[in-house]
Amino acid sequence: MPEEQKFSDRIQTKHFPGFEWIDVTGPSPEQLQELAQTYGLDVFQVKDSLLPGHLPKFETGPVYTFLIFRAYTGSDSMPDGGINDLSNKMAFFFNSSRLITIHRTPFSFLDNLSGEYASAALLMLAIIRRLLQTYQAPLIALQTEVDKAEEALFLRNGGRLSLEHLYYQKARVRVLKKLLQLNQNVLADLQLHPEEASALQDARDRALALLVICEELLDDQNSLMNTYLSLSASRTNEVMKLLTIFSAFFLPLTFIAGIYGMNFDIMPELRWPWGYYFALGLMLLVAGVVYVWFKKKKIL
């Protein structure tokens, strides 16, 4: 009895004109088997509905049409993650008289789902539109991060830019793009009655709009990373250029100092009263020649 009461708490049933909606949250395998027997669900599809890593899919059966979608459930505190870390799935079984939704975790977008729906398919599409809407907030947050990264890259007071942070952002966008593509593929395969075609097209349009945002974000992040690497290489080249210029000036001067620093007794300039000034003058002459040559070659 306690187990039955516990399972009943996980099921919510709402009645609409012409159909009913049964929402199931976090059932056990035994409870799923009971659910399949009660409503005539396909056993393998029921197993897929709670399999943690299952990707979005579409199947038609003799009694129900079966769909799986994945909603975004990640957090900003998680720097990186895969499909299972950033999303949770929701399974749909529907026909003309019944809509059954099964999911492991509660979804806030299912709360306050009010309104009149003429068919189970229209209610399902309303839920799918809300499910797709869960991707909008993280995409806006990622776009804000891209804007901050651009400021850090191109403005002096924009802050410090981390290549590791850029990588994690790009990895997250790739996962979101893959999820949206899979959800979009399911919507593309779904075929409904003509009176439901407008609502279906609206859901497809929302998925496409979110996917376009993902592609723009990926392009921006690729450009940012390439620009960051180019600027880093440019700074390195500037440092190497400066060191090369210093070396070009001091190498011949060091050579002259090395010659006159040798301790030989017979050196014409060693005991010459003007030898010190001659060496300094020779160094200045060589440095001047190097400077003029650099100016002529437009290196300086």
PDB file of C-alpha atoms in Angstrom:
ATOM      1  CA  MET A   1       0.000   0.000   0.000  1.00  0.00           C
ATOM      2  CA  PRO A   2       2.734   2.575   0.798  1.00  0.00           C
ATOM      3  CA  GLU A   3       4.401   1.828  -2.542  1.00  0.00           C
ATOM      4  CA  GLU A   4       1.088   2.248  -4.379  1.00  0.00           C
ATOM      5  CA  GLN A   5       0.501   5.540  -2.585  1.00  0.00           C
ATOM      6  CA  LYS A   6       4.017   6.646  -3.482  1.00  0.00           C
ATOM      7  CA  PHE A   7       3.468   5.775  -7.129  1.00  0.00           C
ATOM      8  CA  SER A   8       0.113   7.529  -7.179  1.00  0.00           C
ATOM      9  CA  ASP A   9       1.825  10.683  -5.940  1.00  0.00           C
ATOM     10  CA  ARG A  10       4.072  10.524  -8.998  1.00  0.00           C
ATOM     11  CA  ILE A  11       1.110  10.460 -11.403  1.00  0.00           C
ATOM     12  CA  GLN A  12      -1.020  13.469 -12.241  1.00  0.00           C
ATOM     13  CA  THR A  13      -4.046  13.159 -14.468  1.00  0.00           C
ATOM     14  CA  LYS A  14      -5.825  16.052 -16.130  1.00  0.00           C
ATOM     15  CA  HIS A  15      -8.961  15.701 -18.215  1.00  0.00           C
ATOM     16  CA  PHE A  16      -9.635  17.817 -21.273  1.00  0.00           C
ATOM     17  CA  PRO A  17     -12.577  17.677 -23.669  1.00  0.00           C
ATOM     18  CA  GLY A  18     -11.971  14.588 -25.766  1.00  0.00           C
ATOM     19  CA  PHE A  19      -8.720  13.372 -24.173  1.00  0.00           C
ATOM     20  CA  GLU A  20      -6.775  13.024 -20.932  1.00  0.00           C
ATOM     21  CA  TRP A  21      -3.205  13.895 -19.951  1.00  0.00           C
ATOM     22  CA  ILE A  22      -1.272  11.563 -17.655  1.00  0.00           C
ATOM     23  CA  ASP A  23       2.024  12.941 -16.345  1.00  0.00           C
ATOM     24  CA  VAL A  24       4.412  10.519 -14.607  1.00  0.00           C
ATOM     25  CA  THR A  25       7.513  11.688 -12.716  1.00  0.00           C
ATOM     26  CA  GLY A  26      10.400   9.387 -11.755  1.00  0.00           C
ATOM     27  CA  PRO A  27       8.746   5.943 -11.778  1.00  0.00           C
ATOM     28  CA  SER A  28      10.702   2.793 -10.986  1.00  0.00           C
ATOM     29  CA  PRO A  29      11.082  -0.014 -13.578  1.00  0.00           C
ATOM     30  CA  GLU A  30       8.342  -1.986 -11.825  1.00  0.00           C
ATOM     31  CA  GLN A  31       6.035   1.007 -11.872  1.00  0.00           C
ATOM     32  CA  LEU A  32       6.781   1.543 -15.549  1.00  0.00           C
ATOM     33  CA  GLN A  33       5.849  -2.053 -16.269  1.00  0.00           C
ATOM     34  CA  GLU A  34       2.580  -1.539 -14.432  1.00  0.00           C
ATOM     35  CA  LEU A  35       1.997   1.652 -16.395  1.00  0.00           C
ATOM     36  CA  ALA A  36       2.653  -0.170 -19.688  1.00  0.00           C
ATOM     37  CA  GLN A  37       0.181  -2.915 -18.810  1.00  0.00           C
ATOM     38  CA  THR A  38      -2.470  -0.452 -17.701  1.00  0.00           C
ATOM     39  CA  TYR A  39      -2.397   1.733 -20.797  1.00  0.00           C
ATOM     40  CA  GLY A  40      -1.119  -0.707 -23.418  1.00  0.00           C
ATOM     41  CA  LEU A  41       2.288   0.904 -23.966  1.00  0.00           C
ATOM     42  CA  ASP A  42       5.110  -0.763 -25.850  1.00  0.00           C
ATOM     43  CA  VAL A  43       7.519  -2.326 -23.339  1.00  0.00           C
ATOM     44  CA  PHE A  44      10.698  -1.334 -25.189  1.00  0.00           C
ATOM     45  CA  GLN A  45       9.522   2.230 -25.661  1.00  0.00           C
ATOM     46  CA  VAL A  46       8.712   2.443 -21.972  1.00  0.00           C
ATOM     47  CA  LYS A  47      12.249   1.315 -21.128  1.00  0.00           C
ATOM     48  CA  ASP A  48      13.641   3.973 -23.471  1.00  0.00           C
ATOM     49  CA  SER A  49      11.586   6.634 -21.716  1.00  0.00           C
ATOM     50  CA  LEU A  50      13.748   6.470 -18.574  1.00  0.00           C
ATOM     51  CA  LEU A  51      17.079   5.339 -20.015  1.00  0.00           C
ATOM     52  CA  PRO A  52      19.442   8.130 -18.822  1.00  0.00           C
ATOM     53  CA  GLY A  53      21.494   8.636 -21.975  1.00  0.00           C
ATOM     54  CA  HIS A  54      18.773   8.147 -24.567  1.00  0.00           C
ATOM     55  CA  LEU A  55      18.747  10.743 -27.331  1.00  0.00           C
ATOM     56  CA  PRO A  56      15.625  12.295 -28.895  1.00  0.00           C
ATOM     57  CA  LYS A  57      13.745   9.884 -31.137  1.00  0.00           C
ATOM     58  CA  PHE A  58      10.458   9.365 -32.977  1.00  0.00           C
ATOM     59  CA  GLU A  59       8.549   6.104 -33.431  1.00  0.00           C
ATOM     60  CA  THR A  60       5.061   5.231 -34.549  1.00  0.00           C
ATOM     61  CA  GLY A  61       3.174   2.270 -33.122  1.00  0.00           C
ATOM     62  CA  PRO A  62      -0.204   0.609 -33.536  1.00  0.00           C
ATOM     63  CA  VAL A  63      -1.686   2.437 -30.510  1.00  0.00           C
ATOM     64  CA  TYR A  64       0.577   5.357 -29.612  1.00  0.00           C
ATOM     65  CA  THR A  65       3.047   7.642 -31.316  1.00  0.00           C
ATOM     66  CA  PHE A  66       6.237   7.745 -29.234  1.00  0.00           C
ATOM     67  CA  LEU A  67       8.619  10.691 -28.971  1.00  0.00           C
ATOM     68  CA  ILE A  68      11.575  11.630 -26.787  1.00  0.00           C
ATOM     69  CA  PHE A  69      12.797  15.207 -26.333  1.00  0.00           C
ATOM     70  CA  ARG A  70      15.545  16.593 -24.134  1.00  0.00           C
ATOM     71  CA  ALA A  71      15.154  19.802 -22.098  1.00  0.00           C
ATOM     72  CA  TYR A  72      18.033  21.922 -20.841  1.00  0.00           C
ATOM     73  CA  THR A  73      18.580  21.431 -17.095  1.00  0.00           C
ATOM     74  CA  GLY A  74      22.247  22.453 -16.709  1.00  0.00           C
ATOM     75  CA  SER A  75      23.585  25.091 -14.326  1.00  0.00           C
ATOM     76  CA  ASP A  76      25.963  28.010 -14.803  1.00  0.00           C
ATOM     77  CA  SER A  77      28.214  26.654 -12.050  1.00  0.00           C
ATOM     78  CA  MET A  78      29.057  23.651 -14.220  1.00  0.00           C
ATOM     79  CA  PRO A  79      31.892  24.780 -16.530  1.00  0.00           C
ATOM     80  CA  ASP A  80      31.579  21.844 -18.860  1.00  0.00           C
ATOM     81  CA  GLY A  81      29.475  18.764 -19.329  1.00  0.00           C
ATOM     82  CA  GLY A  82      27.987  16.294 -21.753  1.00  0.00           C
ATOM     83  CA  ILE A  83      24.447  15.718 -22.895  1.00  0.00           C
ATOM     84  CA  ASN A  84      23.439  13.949 -19.675  1.00  0.00           C
ATOM     85  CA  ASP A  85      24.922  16.732 -17.526  1.00  0.00           C
ATOM     86  CA  LEU A  86      23.196  19.561 -19.358  1.00  0.00           C
ATOM     87  CA  SER A  87      19.824  18.024 -20.182  1.00  0.00           C
ATOM     88  CA  ASN A  88      17.111  15.591 -19.118  1.00  0.00           C
ATOM     89  CA  LYS A  89      14.700  13.817 -21.362  1.00  0.00           C
ATOM     90  CA  MET A  90      10.942  13.685 -21.543  1.00  0.00           C
ATOM     91  CA  ALA A  91       9.000  10.920 -23.265  1.00  0.00           C
ATOM     92  CA  PHE A  92       5.622  11.362 -24.960  1.00  0.00           C
ATOM     93  CA  PHE A  93       3.034   8.682 -25.781  1.00  0.00           C
ATOM     94  CA  PHE A  94       0.019  10.142 -27.543  1.00  0.00           C
ATOM     95  CA  ASN A  95      -2.969   9.259 -29.654  1.00  0.00           C
ATOM     96  CA  SER A  96      -6.334  10.867 -30.269  1.00  0.00           C
ATOM     97  CA  SER A  97      -7.648  10.158 -26.752  1.00  0.00           C
ATOM     98  CA  ARG A  98      -4.620  10.229 -24.462  1.00  0.00           C
ATOM     99  CA  LEU A  99      -1.279  11.940 -23.839  1.00  0.00           C
ATOM    100  CA  ILE A 100       1.197  10.278 -21.463  1.00  0.00           C
ATOM    101  CA  THR A 101       4.379  12.096 -20.460  1.00  0.00           C
ATOM    102  CA  ILE A 102       7.165  10.323 -18.549  1.00  0.00           C
ATOM    103  CA  HIS A 103      10.263  11.991 -17.118  1.00  0.00           C
ATOM    104  CA  ARG A 104      12.786  11.215 -14.387  1.00  0.00           C
ATOM    105  CA  THR A 105      12.968  14.681 -12.818  1.00  0.00           C
ATOM    106  CA  PRO A 106      10.301  17.366 -12.351  1.00  0.00           C
ATOM    107  CA  PHE A 107      10.165  20.146 -14.947  1.00  0.00           C
ATOM    108  CA  SER A 108       9.075  23.620 -13.888  1.00  0.00           C
ATOM    109  CA  PHE A 109       7.697  24.386 -17.349  1.00  0.00           C
ATOM    110  CA  LEU A 110       4.944  21.815 -16.723  1.00  0.00           C
ATOM    111  CA  ASP A 111       3.571  23.915 -13.855  1.00  0.00           C
ATOM    112  CA  ASN A 112       0.643  26.209 -14.536  1.00  0.00           C
ATOM    113  CA  LEU A 113       0.045  24.703 -17.946  1.00  0.00           C
ATOM    114  CA  SER A 114      -3.357  26.251 -18.412  1.00  0.00           C
ATOM    115  CA  GLY A 115      -5.590  26.712 -21.377  1.00  0.00           C
ATOM    116  CA  GLU A 116      -7.960  24.744 -23.511  1.00  0.00           C
ATOM    117  CA  TYR A 117      -6.510  22.282 -26.001  1.00  0.00           C
ATOM    118  CA  ALA A 118      -8.614  20.692 -28.696  1.00  0.00           C
ATOM    119  CA  SER A 119      -6.466  17.549 -28.951  1.00  0.00           C
ATOM    120  CA  ALA A 120      -3.706  15.637 -27.212  1.00  0.00           C
ATOM    121  CA  ALA A 121      -1.315  16.601 -30.020  1.00  0.00           C
ATOM    122  CA  LEU A 122      -1.895  20.320 -29.427  1.00  0.00           C
ATOM    123  CA  LEU A 123      -1.205  19.907 -25.701  1.00  0.00           C
ATOM    124  CA  MET A 124       1.944  17.954 -26.522  1.00  0.00           C
ATOM    125  CA  LEU A 125       3.132  20.712 -28.858  1.00  0.00           C
ATOM    126  CA  ALA A 126       2.494  23.316 -26.154  1.00  0.00           C
ATOM    127  CA  ILE A 127       4.704  21.307 -23.785  1.00  0.00           C
ATOM    128  CA  ILE A 128       7.370  20.910 -26.476  1.00  0.00           C
ATOM    129  CA  ARG A 129       7.418  24.665 -27.078  1.00  0.00           C
ATOM    130  CA  ARG A 130       8.002  25.209 -23.362  1.00  0.00           C
ATOM    131  CA  LEU A 131      10.651  22.506 -23.388  1.00  0.00           C
ATOM    132  CA  LEU A 132      12.474  24.239 -26.235  1.00  0.00           C
ATOM    133  CA  GLN A 133      12.221  27.527 -24.353  1.00  0.00           C
ATOM    134  CA  THR A 134      14.544  26.109 -21.660  1.00  0.00           C
ATOM    135  CA  TYR A 135      17.428  26.580 -24.108  1.00  0.00           C
ATOM    136  CA  GLN A 136      16.867  30.305 -24.526  1.00  0.00           C
ATOM    137  CA  ALA A 137      18.210  31.482 -21.141  1.00  0.00           C
ATOM    138  CA  PRO A 138      21.535  29.583 -21.364  1.00  0.00           C
ATOM    139  CA  LEU A 139      22.031  30.779 -24.938  1.00  0.00           C
ATOM    140  CA  ILE A 140      21.459  34.392 -23.866  1.00  0.00           C
ATOM    141  CA  ALA A 141      23.926  33.881 -20.997  1.00  0.00           C
ATOM    142  CA  LEU A 142      26.508  32.460 -23.406  1.00  0.00           C
ATOM    143  CA  GLN A 143      25.994  35.401 -25.764  1.00  0.00           C
ATOM    144  CA  THR A 144      26.659  37.751 -22.833  1.00  0.00           C
ATOM    145  CA  GLU A 145      29.865  35.838 -22.082  1.00  0.00           C
ATOM    146  CA  VAL A 146      30.935  36.220 -25.710  1.00  0.00           C
ATOM    147  CA  ASP A 147      30.347  39.985 -25.512  1.00  0.00           C
ATOM    148  CA  LYS A 148      32.455  40.164 -22.334  1.00  0.00           C
ATOM    149  CA  ALA A 149      35.201  38.145 -24.001  1.00  0.00           C
ATOM    150  CA  GLU A 150      35.219  40.542 -26.949  1.00  0.00           C
ATOM    151  CA  GLU A 151      35.597  43.497 -24.569  1.00  0.00           C
ATOM    152  CA  ALA A 152      38.458  41.756 -22.773  1.00  0.00           C
ATOM    153  CA  LEU A 153      40.128  41.005 -26.090  1.00  0.00           C
ATOM    154  CA  PHE A 154      39.800  44.346 -27.843  1.00  0.00           C
ATOM    155  CA  LEU A 155      39.587  46.922 -25.031  1.00  0.00           C
ATOM    156  CA  ARG A 156      42.434  47.807 -22.691  1.00  0.00           C
ATOM    157  CA  ASN A 157      40.188  48.005 -19.629  1.00  0.00           C
ATOM    158  CA  GLY A 158      38.027  45.045 -20.666  1.00  0.00           C
ATOM    159  CA  GLY A 159      39.586  42.635 -18.190  1.00  0.00           C
ATOM    160  CA  ARG A 160      41.561  39.461 -18.619  1.00  0.00           C
ATOM    161  CA  LEU A 161      40.565  36.834 -21.154  1.00  0.00           C
ATOM    162  CA  SER A 162      41.034  33.143 -20.411  1.00  0.00           C
ATOM    163  CA  LEU A 163      41.509  30.712 -23.284  1.00  0.00           C
ATOM    164  CA  GLU A 164      40.297  27.902 -21.017  1.00  0.00           C
ATOM    165  CA  HIS A 165      37.067  29.806 -20.370  1.00  0.00           C
ATOM    166  CA  LEU A 166      36.557  30.241 -24.113  1.00  0.00           C
ATOM    167  CA  TYR A 167      37.057  26.507 -24.617  1.00  0.00           C
ATOM    168  CA  TYR A 168      34.425  25.591 -22.009  1.00  0.00           C
ATOM    169  CA  GLN A 169      31.956  28.040 -23.556  1.00  0.00           C
ATOM    170  CA  LYS A 170      32.496  26.546 -26.982  1.00  0.00           C
ATOM    171  CA  ALA A 171      32.098  23.002 -25.648  1.00  0.00           C
ATOM    172  CA  ARG A 172      28.778  23.905 -24.032  1.00  0.00           C
ATOM    173  CA  VAL A 173      27.451  25.539 -27.203  1.00  0.00           C
ATOM    174  CA  ARG A 174      28.407  22.435 -29.202  1.00  0.00           C
ATOM    175  CA  VAL A 175      26.367  20.261 -26.825  1.00  0.00           C
ATOM    176  CA  LEU A 176      23.380  22.614 -26.977  1.00  0.00           C
ATOM    177  CA  LYS A 177      23.553  22.681 -30.769  1.00  0.00           C
ATOM    178  CA  LYS A 178      23.585  18.883 -30.934  1.00  0.00           C
ATOM    179  CA  LEU A 179      20.574  18.666 -28.592  1.00  0.00           C
ATOM    180  CA  LEU A 180      18.618  21.210 -30.598  1.00  0.00           C
ATOM    181  CA  GLN A 181      19.461  19.443 -33.844  1.00  0.00           C
ATOM    182  CA  LEU A 182      18.193  16.140 -32.446  1.00  0.00           C
ATOM    183  CA  ASN A 183      15.010  17.772 -31.139  1.00  0.00           C
ATOM    184  CA  GLN A 184      14.533  19.463 -34.507  1.00  0.00           C
ATOM    185  CA  ASN A 185      14.900  16.129 -36.311  1.00  0.00           C
ATOM    186  CA  VAL A 186      12.092  14.649 -34.204  1.00  0.00           C
ATOM    187  CA  LEU A 187       9.833  17.602 -35.025  1.00  0.00           C
ATOM    188  CA  ALA A 188      10.693  17.213 -38.706  1.00  0.00           C
ATOM    189  CA  ASP A 189       9.594  13.554 -38.653  1.00  0.00           C
ATOM    190  CA  LEU A 190       6.377  14.265 -36.753  1.00  0.00           C
ATOM    191  CA  GLN A 191       3.254  14.422 -38.926  1.00  0.00           C
ATOM    192  CA  LEU A 192      -0.111  15.569 -37.535  1.00  0.00           C
ATOM    193  CA  HIS A 193      -3.582  16.427 -38.775  1.00  0.00           C
ATOM    194  CA  PRO A 194      -3.981  19.581 -40.906  1.00  0.00           C
ATOM    195  CA  GLU A 195      -5.713  21.477 -38.068  1.00  0.00           C
ATOM    196  CA  GLU A 196      -2.599  20.900 -35.923  1.00  0.00           C
ATOM    197  CA  ALA A 197      -0.085  21.802 -38.640  1.00  0.00           C
ATOM    198  CA  SER A 198       0.170  25.456 -37.604  1.00  0.00           C
ATOM    199  CA  ALA A 199       1.119  24.600 -34.008  1.00  0.00           C
ATOM    200  CA  LEU A 200       3.614  22.023 -35.272  1.00  0.00           C
ATOM    201  CA  GLN A 201       5.217  24.562 -37.597  1.00  0.00           C
ATOM    202  CA  ASP A 202       5.477  27.039 -34.717  1.00  0.00           C
ATOM    203  CA  ALA A 203       7.418  24.472 -32.680  1.00  0.00           C
ATOM    204  CA  ARG A 204       9.670  23.787 -35.665  1.00  0.00           C
ATOM    205  CA  ASP A 205      10.273  27.518 -36.092  1.00  0.00           C
ATOM    206  CA  ARG A 206      11.265  27.868 -32.438  1.00  0.00           C
ATOM    207  CA  ALA A 207      13.719  25.003 -32.692  1.00  0.00           C
ATOM    208  CA  LEU A 208      15.192  26.516 -35.868  1.00  0.00           C
ATOM    209  CA  ALA A 209      15.543  29.973 -34.277  1.00  0.00           C
ATOM    210  CA  LEU A 210      17.406  28.519 -31.290  1.00  0.00           C
ATOM    211  CA  LEU A 211      19.599  26.492 -33.608  1.00  0.00           C
ATOM    212  CA  VAL A 212      20.510  29.623 -35.578  1.00  0.00           C
ATOM    213  CA  ILE A 213      21.543  31.309 -32.311  1.00  0.00           C
ATOM    214  CA  CYS A 214      23.768  28.313 -31.535  1.00  0.00           C
ATOM    215  CA  GLU A 215      25.435  28.507 -34.935  1.00  0.00           C
ATOM    216  CA  GLU A 216      26.037  32.250 -34.529  1.00  0.00           C
ATOM    217  CA  LEU A 217      27.544  31.642 -31.096  1.00  0.00           C
ATOM    218  CA  LEU A 218      29.844  28.959 -32.469  1.00  0.00           C
ATOM    219  CA  ASP A 219      30.981  31.285 -35.259  1.00  0.00           C
ATOM    220  CA  ASP A 220      31.618  34.087 -32.748  1.00  0.00           C
ATOM    221  CA  GLN A 221      33.544  31.790 -30.429  1.00  0.00           C
ATOM    222  CA  ASN A 222      35.645  30.386 -33.275  1.00  0.00           C
ATOM    223  CA  SER A 223      36.455  33.933 -34.373  1.00  0.00           C
ATOM    224  CA  LEU A 224      37.308  34.900 -30.791  1.00  0.00           C
ATOM    225  CA  MET A 225      39.633  31.951 -30.314  1.00  0.00           C
ATOM    226  CA  ASN A 226      41.359  32.534 -33.653  1.00  0.00           C
ATOM    227  CA  THR A 227      41.743  36.243 -32.882  1.00  0.00           C
ATOM    228  CA  TYR A 228      43.050  35.457 -29.401  1.00  0.00           C
ATOM    229  CA  LEU A 229      45.649  33.066 -30.808  1.00  0.00           C
ATOM    230  CA  SER A 230      46.602  35.542 -33.545  1.00  0.00           C
ATOM    231  CA  LEU A 231      47.068  38.357 -31.026  1.00  0.00           C
ATOM    232  CA  SER A 232      49.091  36.093 -28.758  1.00  0.00           C
ATOM    233  CA  ALA A 233      51.327  35.121 -31.682  1.00  0.00           C
ATOM    234  CA  SER A 234      51.612  38.798 -32.671  1.00  0.00           C
ATOM    235  CA  ARG A 235      52.707  39.772 -29.156  1.00  0.00           C
ATOM    236  CA  THR A 236      55.265  36.975 -29.172  1.00  0.00           C
ATOM    237  CA  ASN A 237      56.574  38.169 -32.537  1.00  0.00           C
ATOM    238  CA  GLU A 238      56.876  41.731 -31.210  1.00  0.00           C
ATOM    239  CA  VAL A 239      58.923  40.512 -28.256  1.00  0.00           C
ATOM    240  CA  MET A 240      61.155  38.425 -30.531  1.00  0.00           C
ATOM    241  CA  LYS A 241      61.569  41.406 -32.856  1.00  0.00           C
ATOM    242  CA  LEU A 242      62.640  43.629 -29.973  1.00  0.00           C
ATOM    243  CA  LEU A 243      65.135  41.054 -28.721  1.00  0.00           C
ATOM    244  CA  THR A 244      66.509  40.635 -32.253  1.00  0.00           C
ATOM    245  CA  ILE A 245      67.013  44.395 -32.611  1.00  0.00           C
ATOM    246  CA  PHE A 246      68.872  44.561 -29.296  1.00  0.00           C
ATOM    247  CA  SER A 247      71.004  41.602 -30.342  1.00  0.00           C
ATOM    248  CA  ALA A 248      71.787  43.208 -33.721  1.00  0.00           C
ATOM    249  CA  PHE A 249      73.022  46.353 -31.943  1.00  0.00           C
ATOM    250  CA  PHE A 250      75.028  44.746 -29.178  1.00  0.00           C
ATOM    251  CA  LEU A 251      76.530  41.768 -31.052  1.00  0.00           C
ATOM    252  CA  PRO A 252      79.066  43.821 -33.092  1.00  0.00           C
ATOM    253  CA  LEU A 253      79.768  46.031 -30.071  1.00  0.00           C
ATOM    254  CA  THR A 254      80.451  42.942 -27.989  1.00  0.00           C
ATOM    255  CA  PHE A 255      82.731  41.691 -30.760  1.00  0.00           C
ATOM    256  CA  ILE A 256      84.767  44.930 -30.703  1.00  0.00           C
ATOM    257  CA  ALA A 257      84.940  44.913 -26.900  1.00  0.00           C
ATOM    258  CA  GLY A 258      86.065  41.276 -27.021  1.00  0.00           C
ATOM    259  CA  ILE A 259      88.921  42.053 -29.387  1.00  0.00           C
ATOM    260  CA  TYR A 260      90.277  44.943 -27.354  1.00  0.00           C
ATOM    261  CA  GLY A 261      89.760  43.023 -24.156  1.00  0.00           C
ATOM    262  CA  MET A 262      92.355  40.390 -25.117  1.00  0.00           C
ATOM    263  CA  ASN A 263      95.558  40.477 -23.038  1.00  0.00           C
ATOM    264  CA  PHE A 264      98.178  40.489 -25.788  1.00  0.00           C
ATOM    265  CA  ASP A 265     101.330  42.553 -25.323  1.00  0.00           C
ATOM    266  CA  ILE A 266     101.588  43.578 -28.936  1.00  0.00           C
ATOM    267  CA  MET A 267      98.394  45.400 -29.899  1.00  0.00           C
ATOM    268  CA  PRO A 268      98.802  48.689 -31.826  1.00  0.00           C
ATOM    269  CA  GLU A 269      95.941  50.468 -30.051  1.00  0.00           C
ATOM    270  CA  LEU A 270      96.662  49.094 -26.577  1.00  0.00           C
ATOM    271  CA  ARG A 271      99.303  51.693 -25.683  1.00  0.00           C
ATOM    272  CA  TRP A 272      97.981  54.407 -27.967  1.00  0.00           C
ATOM    273  CA  PRO A 273      96.807  57.497 -25.985  1.00  0.00           C
ATOM    274  CA  TRP A 274      93.721  57.777 -28.170  1.00  0.00           C
ATOM    275  CA  GLY A 275      92.997  54.034 -28.248  1.00  0.00           C
ATOM    276  CA  TYR A 276      90.109  54.208 -25.746  1.00  0.00           C
ATOM    277  CA  TYR A 277      88.385  56.971 -27.697  1.00  0.00           C
ATOM    278  CA  PHE A 278      89.069  55.135 -30.953  1.00  0.00           C
ATOM    279  CA  ALA A 279      87.304  52.028 -29.621  1.00  0.00           C
ATOM    280  CA  LEU A 280      84.326  54.059 -28.413  1.00  0.00           C
ATOM    281  CA  GLY A 281      84.137  55.878 -31.733  1.00  0.00           C
ATOM    282  CA  LEU A 282      84.279  52.598 -33.636  1.00  0.00           C
ATOM    283  CA  MET A 283      81.418  51.263 -31.504  1.00  0.00           C
ATOM    284  CA  LEU A 284      79.333  54.383 -32.143  1.00  0.00           C
ATOM    285  CA  LEU A 285      80.052  54.144 -35.863  1.00  0.00           C
ATOM    286  CA  VAL A 286      78.987  50.499 -36.013  1.00  0.00           C
ATOM    287  CA  ALA A 287      75.847  51.232 -33.966  1.00  0.00           C
ATOM    288  CA  GLY A 288      75.022  54.109 -36.324  1.00  0.00           C
ATOM    289  CA  VAL A 289      75.462  51.922 -39.399  1.00  0.00           C
ATOM    290  CA  VAL A 290      73.145  49.284 -37.882  1.00  0.00           C
ATOM    291  CA  TYR A 291      70.558  51.956 -37.019  1.00  0.00           C
ATOM    292  CA  VAL A 292      70.635  53.434 -40.550  1.00  0.00           C
ATOM    293  CA  TRP A 293      70.309  49.952 -42.070  1.00  0.00           C
ATOM    294  CA  PHE A 294      67.283  49.165 -39.859  1.00  0.00           C
ATOM    295  CA  LYS A 295      65.686  52.470 -40.817  1.00  0.00           C
ATOM    296  CA  LYS A 296      66.281  51.812 -44.516  1.00  0.00           C
ATOM    297  CA  LYS A 297      64.678  48.378 -44.224  1.00  0.00           C
ATOM    298  CA  LYS A 298      61.791  49.951 -42.221  1.00  0.00           C
ATOM    299  CA  ILE A 299      62.413  47.629 -39.307  1.00  0.00           C
ATOM    300  CA  LEU A 300      62.470  50.527 -36.865  1.00  0.00           C
TER     301      LEU A 300
END
